[in-house]
Coordinates of N, CA, C and O in Angstrom, one line a residue:
X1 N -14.5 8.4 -11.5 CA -13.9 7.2 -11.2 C -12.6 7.0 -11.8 O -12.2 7.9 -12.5
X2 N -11.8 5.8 -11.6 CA -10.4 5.6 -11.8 C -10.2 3.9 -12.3 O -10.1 3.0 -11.4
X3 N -10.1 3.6 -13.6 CA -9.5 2.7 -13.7 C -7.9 2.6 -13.9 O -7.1 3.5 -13.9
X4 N -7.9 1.1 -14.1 CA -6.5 0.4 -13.4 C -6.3 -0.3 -14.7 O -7.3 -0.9 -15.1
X5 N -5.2 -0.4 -15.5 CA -4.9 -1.2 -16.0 C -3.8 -1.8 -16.0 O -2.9 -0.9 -15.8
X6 N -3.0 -3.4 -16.1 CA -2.3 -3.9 -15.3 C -1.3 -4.4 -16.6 O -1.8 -4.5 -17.7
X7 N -0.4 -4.6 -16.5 CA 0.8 -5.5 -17.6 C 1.8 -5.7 -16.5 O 1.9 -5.1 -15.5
X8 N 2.6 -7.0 -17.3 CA 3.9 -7.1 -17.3 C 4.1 -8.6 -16.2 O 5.2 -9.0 -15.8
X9 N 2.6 -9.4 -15.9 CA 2.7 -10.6 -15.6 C 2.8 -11.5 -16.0 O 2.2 -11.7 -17.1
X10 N 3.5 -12.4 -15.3 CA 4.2 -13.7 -16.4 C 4.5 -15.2 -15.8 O 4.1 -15.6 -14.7
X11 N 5.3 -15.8 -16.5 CA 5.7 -16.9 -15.6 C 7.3 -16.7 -15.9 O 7.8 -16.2 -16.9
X12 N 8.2 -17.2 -14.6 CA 9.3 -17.2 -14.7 C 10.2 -17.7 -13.9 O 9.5 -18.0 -12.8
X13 N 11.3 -18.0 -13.8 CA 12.3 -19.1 -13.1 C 12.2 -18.6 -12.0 O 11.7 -17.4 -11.9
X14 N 12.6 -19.1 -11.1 CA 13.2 -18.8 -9.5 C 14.6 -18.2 -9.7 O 15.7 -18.7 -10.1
X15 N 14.4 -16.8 -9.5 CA 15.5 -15.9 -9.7 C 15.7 -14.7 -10.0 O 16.3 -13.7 -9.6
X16 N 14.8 -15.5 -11.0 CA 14.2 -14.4 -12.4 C 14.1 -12.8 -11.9 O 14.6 -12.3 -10.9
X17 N 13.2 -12.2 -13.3 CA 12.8 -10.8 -12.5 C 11.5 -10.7 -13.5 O 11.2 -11.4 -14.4
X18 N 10.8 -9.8 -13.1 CA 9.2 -9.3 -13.8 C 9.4 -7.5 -13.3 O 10.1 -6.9 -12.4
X19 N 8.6 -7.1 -14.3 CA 8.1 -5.8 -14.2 C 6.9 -5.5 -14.5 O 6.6 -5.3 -15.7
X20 N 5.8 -5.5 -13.4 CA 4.9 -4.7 -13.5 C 4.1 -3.4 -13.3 O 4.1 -2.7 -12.4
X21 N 3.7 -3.4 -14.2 CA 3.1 -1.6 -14.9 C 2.0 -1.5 -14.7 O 1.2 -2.3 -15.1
X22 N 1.3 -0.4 -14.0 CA -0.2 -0.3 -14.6 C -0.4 1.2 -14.3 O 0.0 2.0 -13.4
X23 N -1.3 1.4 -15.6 CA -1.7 2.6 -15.8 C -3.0 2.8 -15.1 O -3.9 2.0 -14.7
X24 N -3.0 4.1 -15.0 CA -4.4 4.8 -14.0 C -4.9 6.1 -15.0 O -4.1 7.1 -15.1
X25 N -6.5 6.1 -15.6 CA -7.0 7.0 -16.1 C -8.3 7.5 -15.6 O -8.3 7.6 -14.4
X26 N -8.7 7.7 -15.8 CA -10.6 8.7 -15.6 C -9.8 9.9 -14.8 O -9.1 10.8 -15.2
X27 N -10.4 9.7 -13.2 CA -10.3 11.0 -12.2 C -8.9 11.0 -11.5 O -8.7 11.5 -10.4
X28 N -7.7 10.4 -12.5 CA -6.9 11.1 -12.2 C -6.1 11.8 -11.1 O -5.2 11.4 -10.4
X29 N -6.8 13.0 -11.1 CA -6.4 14.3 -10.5 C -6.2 13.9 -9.0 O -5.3 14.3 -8.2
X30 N -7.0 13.1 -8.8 CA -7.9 12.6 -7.4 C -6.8 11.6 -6.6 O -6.7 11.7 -5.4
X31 N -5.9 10.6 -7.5 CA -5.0 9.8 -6.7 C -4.0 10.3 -5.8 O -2.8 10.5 -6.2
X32 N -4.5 10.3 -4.7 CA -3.3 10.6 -4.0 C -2.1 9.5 -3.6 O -0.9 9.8 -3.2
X33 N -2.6 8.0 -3.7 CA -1.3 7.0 -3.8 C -1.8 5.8 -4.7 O -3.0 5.6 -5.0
X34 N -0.8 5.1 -4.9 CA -0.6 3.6 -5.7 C 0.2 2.8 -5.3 O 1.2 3.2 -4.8
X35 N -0.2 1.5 -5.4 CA 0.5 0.7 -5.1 C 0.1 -0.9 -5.3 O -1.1 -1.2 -5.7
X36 N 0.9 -2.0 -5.1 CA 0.7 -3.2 -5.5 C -0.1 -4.3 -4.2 O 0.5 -4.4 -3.1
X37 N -1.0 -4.9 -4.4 CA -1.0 -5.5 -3.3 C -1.2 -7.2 -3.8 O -1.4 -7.3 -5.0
X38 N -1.3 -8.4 -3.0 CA -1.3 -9.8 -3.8 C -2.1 -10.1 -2.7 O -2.4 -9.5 -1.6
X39 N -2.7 -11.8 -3.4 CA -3.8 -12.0 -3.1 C -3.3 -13.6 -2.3 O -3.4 -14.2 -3.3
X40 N -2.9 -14.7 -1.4 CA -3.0 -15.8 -1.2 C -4.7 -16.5 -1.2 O -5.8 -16.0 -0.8
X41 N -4.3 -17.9 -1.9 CA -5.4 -18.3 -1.4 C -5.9 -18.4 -0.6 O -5.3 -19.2 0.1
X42 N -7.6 -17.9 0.2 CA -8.1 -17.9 1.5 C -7.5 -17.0 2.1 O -7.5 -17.2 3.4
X43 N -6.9 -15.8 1.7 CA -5.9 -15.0 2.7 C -6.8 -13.3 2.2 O -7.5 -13.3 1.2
X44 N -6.5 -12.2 3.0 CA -6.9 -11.0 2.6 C -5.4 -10.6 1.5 O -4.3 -11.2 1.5
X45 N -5.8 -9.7 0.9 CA -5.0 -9.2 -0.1 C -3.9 -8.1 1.0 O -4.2 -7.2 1.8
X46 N -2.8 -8.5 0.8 CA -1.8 -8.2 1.4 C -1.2 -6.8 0.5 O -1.1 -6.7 -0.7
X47 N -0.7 -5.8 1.6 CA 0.4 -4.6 0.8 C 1.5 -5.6 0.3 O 1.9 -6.5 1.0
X48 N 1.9 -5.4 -0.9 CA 3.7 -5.6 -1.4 C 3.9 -4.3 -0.9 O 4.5 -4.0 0.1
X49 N 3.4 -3.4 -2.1 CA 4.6 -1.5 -2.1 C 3.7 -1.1 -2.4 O 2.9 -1.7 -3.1
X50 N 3.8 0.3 -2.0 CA 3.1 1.7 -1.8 C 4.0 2.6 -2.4 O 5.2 2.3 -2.3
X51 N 3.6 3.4 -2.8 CA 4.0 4.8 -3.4 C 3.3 6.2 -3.4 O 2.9 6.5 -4.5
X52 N 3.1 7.0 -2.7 CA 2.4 8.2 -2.8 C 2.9 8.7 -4.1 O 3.6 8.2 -4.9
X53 N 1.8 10.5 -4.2 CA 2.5 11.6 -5.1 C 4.0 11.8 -5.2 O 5.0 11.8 -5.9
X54 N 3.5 12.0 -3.7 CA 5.5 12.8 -3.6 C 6.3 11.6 -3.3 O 7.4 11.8 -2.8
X55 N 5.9 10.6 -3.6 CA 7.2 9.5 -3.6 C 7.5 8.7 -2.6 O 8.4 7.9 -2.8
X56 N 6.9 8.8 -1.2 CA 7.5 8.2 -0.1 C 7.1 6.7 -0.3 O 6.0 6.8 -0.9
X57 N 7.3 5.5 -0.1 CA 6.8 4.0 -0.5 C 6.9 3.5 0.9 O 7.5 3.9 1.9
X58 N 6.2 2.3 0.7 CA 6.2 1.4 1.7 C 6.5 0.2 1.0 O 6.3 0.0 -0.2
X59 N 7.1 -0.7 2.0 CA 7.4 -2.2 1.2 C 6.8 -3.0 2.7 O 6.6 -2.6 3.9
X60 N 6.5 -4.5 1.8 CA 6.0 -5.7 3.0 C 7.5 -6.3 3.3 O 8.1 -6.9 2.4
X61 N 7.8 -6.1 4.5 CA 8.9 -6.9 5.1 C 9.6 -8.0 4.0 O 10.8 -8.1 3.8
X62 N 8.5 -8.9 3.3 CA 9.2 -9.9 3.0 C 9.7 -9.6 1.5 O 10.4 -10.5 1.0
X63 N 9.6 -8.5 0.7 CA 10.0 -8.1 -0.5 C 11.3 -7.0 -0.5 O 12.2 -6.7 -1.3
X64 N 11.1 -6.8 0.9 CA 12.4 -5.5 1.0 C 13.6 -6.2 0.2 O 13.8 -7.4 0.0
X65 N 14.2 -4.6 -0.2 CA 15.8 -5.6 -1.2 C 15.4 -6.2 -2.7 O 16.1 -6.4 -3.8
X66 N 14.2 -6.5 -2.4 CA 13.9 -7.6 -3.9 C 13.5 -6.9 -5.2 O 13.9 -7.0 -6.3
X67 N 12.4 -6.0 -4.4 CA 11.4 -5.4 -5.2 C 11.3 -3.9 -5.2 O 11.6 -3.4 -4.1
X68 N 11.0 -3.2 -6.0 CA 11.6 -1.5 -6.1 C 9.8 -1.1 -7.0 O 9.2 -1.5 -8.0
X69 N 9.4 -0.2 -6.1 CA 8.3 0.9 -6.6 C 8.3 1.8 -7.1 O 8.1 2.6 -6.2
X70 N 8.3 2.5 -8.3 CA 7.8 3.8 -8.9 C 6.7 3.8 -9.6 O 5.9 2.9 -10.0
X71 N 6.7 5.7 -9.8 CA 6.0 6.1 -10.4 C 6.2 7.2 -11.1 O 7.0 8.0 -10.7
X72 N 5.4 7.6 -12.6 CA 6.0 8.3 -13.4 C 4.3 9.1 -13.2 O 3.3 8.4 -13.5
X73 N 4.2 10.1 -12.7 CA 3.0 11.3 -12.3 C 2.5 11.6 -13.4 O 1.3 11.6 -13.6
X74 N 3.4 11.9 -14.3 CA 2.8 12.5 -16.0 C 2.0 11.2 -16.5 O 0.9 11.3 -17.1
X75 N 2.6 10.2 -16.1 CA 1.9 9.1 -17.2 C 1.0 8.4 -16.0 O 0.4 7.4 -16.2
X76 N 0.9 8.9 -14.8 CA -0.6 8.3 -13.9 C 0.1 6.5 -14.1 O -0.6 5.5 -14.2
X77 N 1.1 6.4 -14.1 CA 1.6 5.0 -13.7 C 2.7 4.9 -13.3 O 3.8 5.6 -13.3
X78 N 2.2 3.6 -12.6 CA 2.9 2.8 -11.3 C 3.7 1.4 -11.8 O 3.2 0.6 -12.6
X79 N 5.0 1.4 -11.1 CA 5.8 0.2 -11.8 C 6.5 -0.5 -10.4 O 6.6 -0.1 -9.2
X80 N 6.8 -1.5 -11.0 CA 6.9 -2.8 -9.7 C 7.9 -3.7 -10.4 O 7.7 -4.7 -11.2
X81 N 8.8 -3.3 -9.8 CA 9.9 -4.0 -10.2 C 10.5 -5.1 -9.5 O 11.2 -4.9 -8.6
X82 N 10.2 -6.3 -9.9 CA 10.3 -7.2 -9.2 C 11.5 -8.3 -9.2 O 11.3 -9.1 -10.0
X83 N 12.5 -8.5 -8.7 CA 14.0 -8.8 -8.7 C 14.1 -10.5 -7.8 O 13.5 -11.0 -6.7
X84 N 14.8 -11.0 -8.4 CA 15.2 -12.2 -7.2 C 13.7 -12.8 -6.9 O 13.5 -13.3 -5.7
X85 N 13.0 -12.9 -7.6 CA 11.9 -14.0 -7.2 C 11.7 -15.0 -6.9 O 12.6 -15.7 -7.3
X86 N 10.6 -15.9 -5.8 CA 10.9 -16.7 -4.8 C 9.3 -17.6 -5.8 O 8.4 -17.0 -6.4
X87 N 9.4 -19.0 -5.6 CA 8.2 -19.4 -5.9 C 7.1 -18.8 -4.8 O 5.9 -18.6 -5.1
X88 N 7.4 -18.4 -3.7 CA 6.2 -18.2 -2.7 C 5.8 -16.2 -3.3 O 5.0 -15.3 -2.8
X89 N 6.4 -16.2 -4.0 CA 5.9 -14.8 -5.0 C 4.3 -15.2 -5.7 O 3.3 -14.5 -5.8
X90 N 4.6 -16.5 -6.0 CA 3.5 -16.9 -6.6 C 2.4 -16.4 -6.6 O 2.0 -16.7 -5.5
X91 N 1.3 -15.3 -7.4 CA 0.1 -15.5 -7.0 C -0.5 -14.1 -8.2 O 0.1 -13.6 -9.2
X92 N -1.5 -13.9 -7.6 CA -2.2 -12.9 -8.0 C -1.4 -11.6 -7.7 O -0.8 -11.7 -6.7
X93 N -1.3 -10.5 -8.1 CA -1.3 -9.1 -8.6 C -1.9 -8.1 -8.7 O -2.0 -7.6 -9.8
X94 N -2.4 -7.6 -7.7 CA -3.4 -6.5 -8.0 C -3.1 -4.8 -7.8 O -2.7 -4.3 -6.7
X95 N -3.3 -4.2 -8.8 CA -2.8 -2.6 -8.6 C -3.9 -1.9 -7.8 O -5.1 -2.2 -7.9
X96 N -3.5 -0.9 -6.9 CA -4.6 -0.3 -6.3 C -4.4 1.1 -6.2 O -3.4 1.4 -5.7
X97 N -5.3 2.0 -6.6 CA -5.0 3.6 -6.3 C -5.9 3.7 -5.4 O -6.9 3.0 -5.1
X98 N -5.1 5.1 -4.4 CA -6.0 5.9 -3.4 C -6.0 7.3 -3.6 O -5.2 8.2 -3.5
X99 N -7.7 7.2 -4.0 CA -8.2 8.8 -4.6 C -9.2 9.4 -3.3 O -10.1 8.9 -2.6
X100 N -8.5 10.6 -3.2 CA -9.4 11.8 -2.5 C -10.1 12.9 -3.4 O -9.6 13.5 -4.3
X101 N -11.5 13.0 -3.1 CA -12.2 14.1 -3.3 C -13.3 14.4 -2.7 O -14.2 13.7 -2.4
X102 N -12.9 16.0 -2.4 CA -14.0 16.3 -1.7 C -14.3 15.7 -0.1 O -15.3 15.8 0.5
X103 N -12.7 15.1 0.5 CA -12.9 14.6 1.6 C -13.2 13.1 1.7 O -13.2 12.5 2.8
X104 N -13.5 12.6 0.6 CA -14.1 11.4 0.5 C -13.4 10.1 -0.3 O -13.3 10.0 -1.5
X105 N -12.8 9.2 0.5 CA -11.7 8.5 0.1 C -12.3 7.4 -0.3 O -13.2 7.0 0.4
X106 N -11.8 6.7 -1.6 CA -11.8 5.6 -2.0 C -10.9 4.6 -2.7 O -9.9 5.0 -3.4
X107 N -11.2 3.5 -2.6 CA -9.8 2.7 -2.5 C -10.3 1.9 -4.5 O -11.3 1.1 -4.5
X108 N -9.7 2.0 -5.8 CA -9.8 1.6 -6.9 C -9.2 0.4 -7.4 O -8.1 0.9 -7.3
X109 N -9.0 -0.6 -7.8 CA -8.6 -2.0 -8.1 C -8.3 -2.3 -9.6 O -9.2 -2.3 -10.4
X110 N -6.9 -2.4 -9.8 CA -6.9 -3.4 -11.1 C -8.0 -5.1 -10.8 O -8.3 -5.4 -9.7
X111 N -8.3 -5.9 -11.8 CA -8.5 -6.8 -12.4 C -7.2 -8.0 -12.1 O -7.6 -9.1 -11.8
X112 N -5.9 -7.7 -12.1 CA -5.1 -8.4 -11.6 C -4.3 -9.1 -12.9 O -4.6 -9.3 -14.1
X113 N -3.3 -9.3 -12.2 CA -2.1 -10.7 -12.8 C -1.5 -10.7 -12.5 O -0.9 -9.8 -11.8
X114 N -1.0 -12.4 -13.2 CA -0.6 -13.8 -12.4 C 0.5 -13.5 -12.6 O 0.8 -12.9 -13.6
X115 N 1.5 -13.9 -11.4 CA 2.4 -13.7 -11.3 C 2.9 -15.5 -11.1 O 2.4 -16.2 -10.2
X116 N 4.1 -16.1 -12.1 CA 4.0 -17.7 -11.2 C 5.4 -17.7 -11.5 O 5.9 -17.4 -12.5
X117 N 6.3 -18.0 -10.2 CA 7.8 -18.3 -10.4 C 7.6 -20.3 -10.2 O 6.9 -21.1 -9.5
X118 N 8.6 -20.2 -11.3 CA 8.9 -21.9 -10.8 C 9.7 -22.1 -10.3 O 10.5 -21.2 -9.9
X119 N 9.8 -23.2 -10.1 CA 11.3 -23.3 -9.0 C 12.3 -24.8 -9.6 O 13.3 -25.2 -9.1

């Protein structure tokens, strides 16, 4: 299995910027991508950014420009660089890895954080 651990949420101005980090340990070997996804209330957890191994990312339409995805492979973490923040940023935070093995895919979850821009 694969845990998630999450840093770097906060509260901050409308403007502002946040970085968040989260590391990924146990199985490892097995992640083939990472990425950030948020949560509205009553809403399904939405993609922000994706990031495979080899680096290709995805962004949600409404972060493009704002927000920047890496990952450092050696250290099994994922960073989320978050720029120009909007109060409607507001919310939960959740890191997610996608591990293969053996054919058999499953999707791993940070625990989450709060992300709150004021305005």
């Amino acid at each position: 299995q694969v845990q998630l651990v999450e840093s770097g949420g906060g509260l901050v101005q409308a403007g502002g910027s946040l970085r968040l980090s989260c590391a990924a340990s146990g199985s490892t070997f097995s992640i083939n991508a990472m990425g950030w996804y948020r949560q509205a209330p009553g809403n399904q957890r939405e993609l922000v950014a994706t990031i495979t191994t080899g680096g290709s990312t995805n962004y949600a339409d409404s972060v493009k420009g704002r927000f920047t995805i890496s990952r450092d492979n050696a250290k099994n973490t994922v960073y989320l660089q978050m720029n120009s923040l909007k109060p409607e940023d507001t919310t939960v935070y959740y890191c997610n890895a996608k591990s293969s093995r053996r054919g058999y895919k499953l999707d791993y979850w940070g625990q989450g954080t709060q992300v709150t821009v004021s305005s």
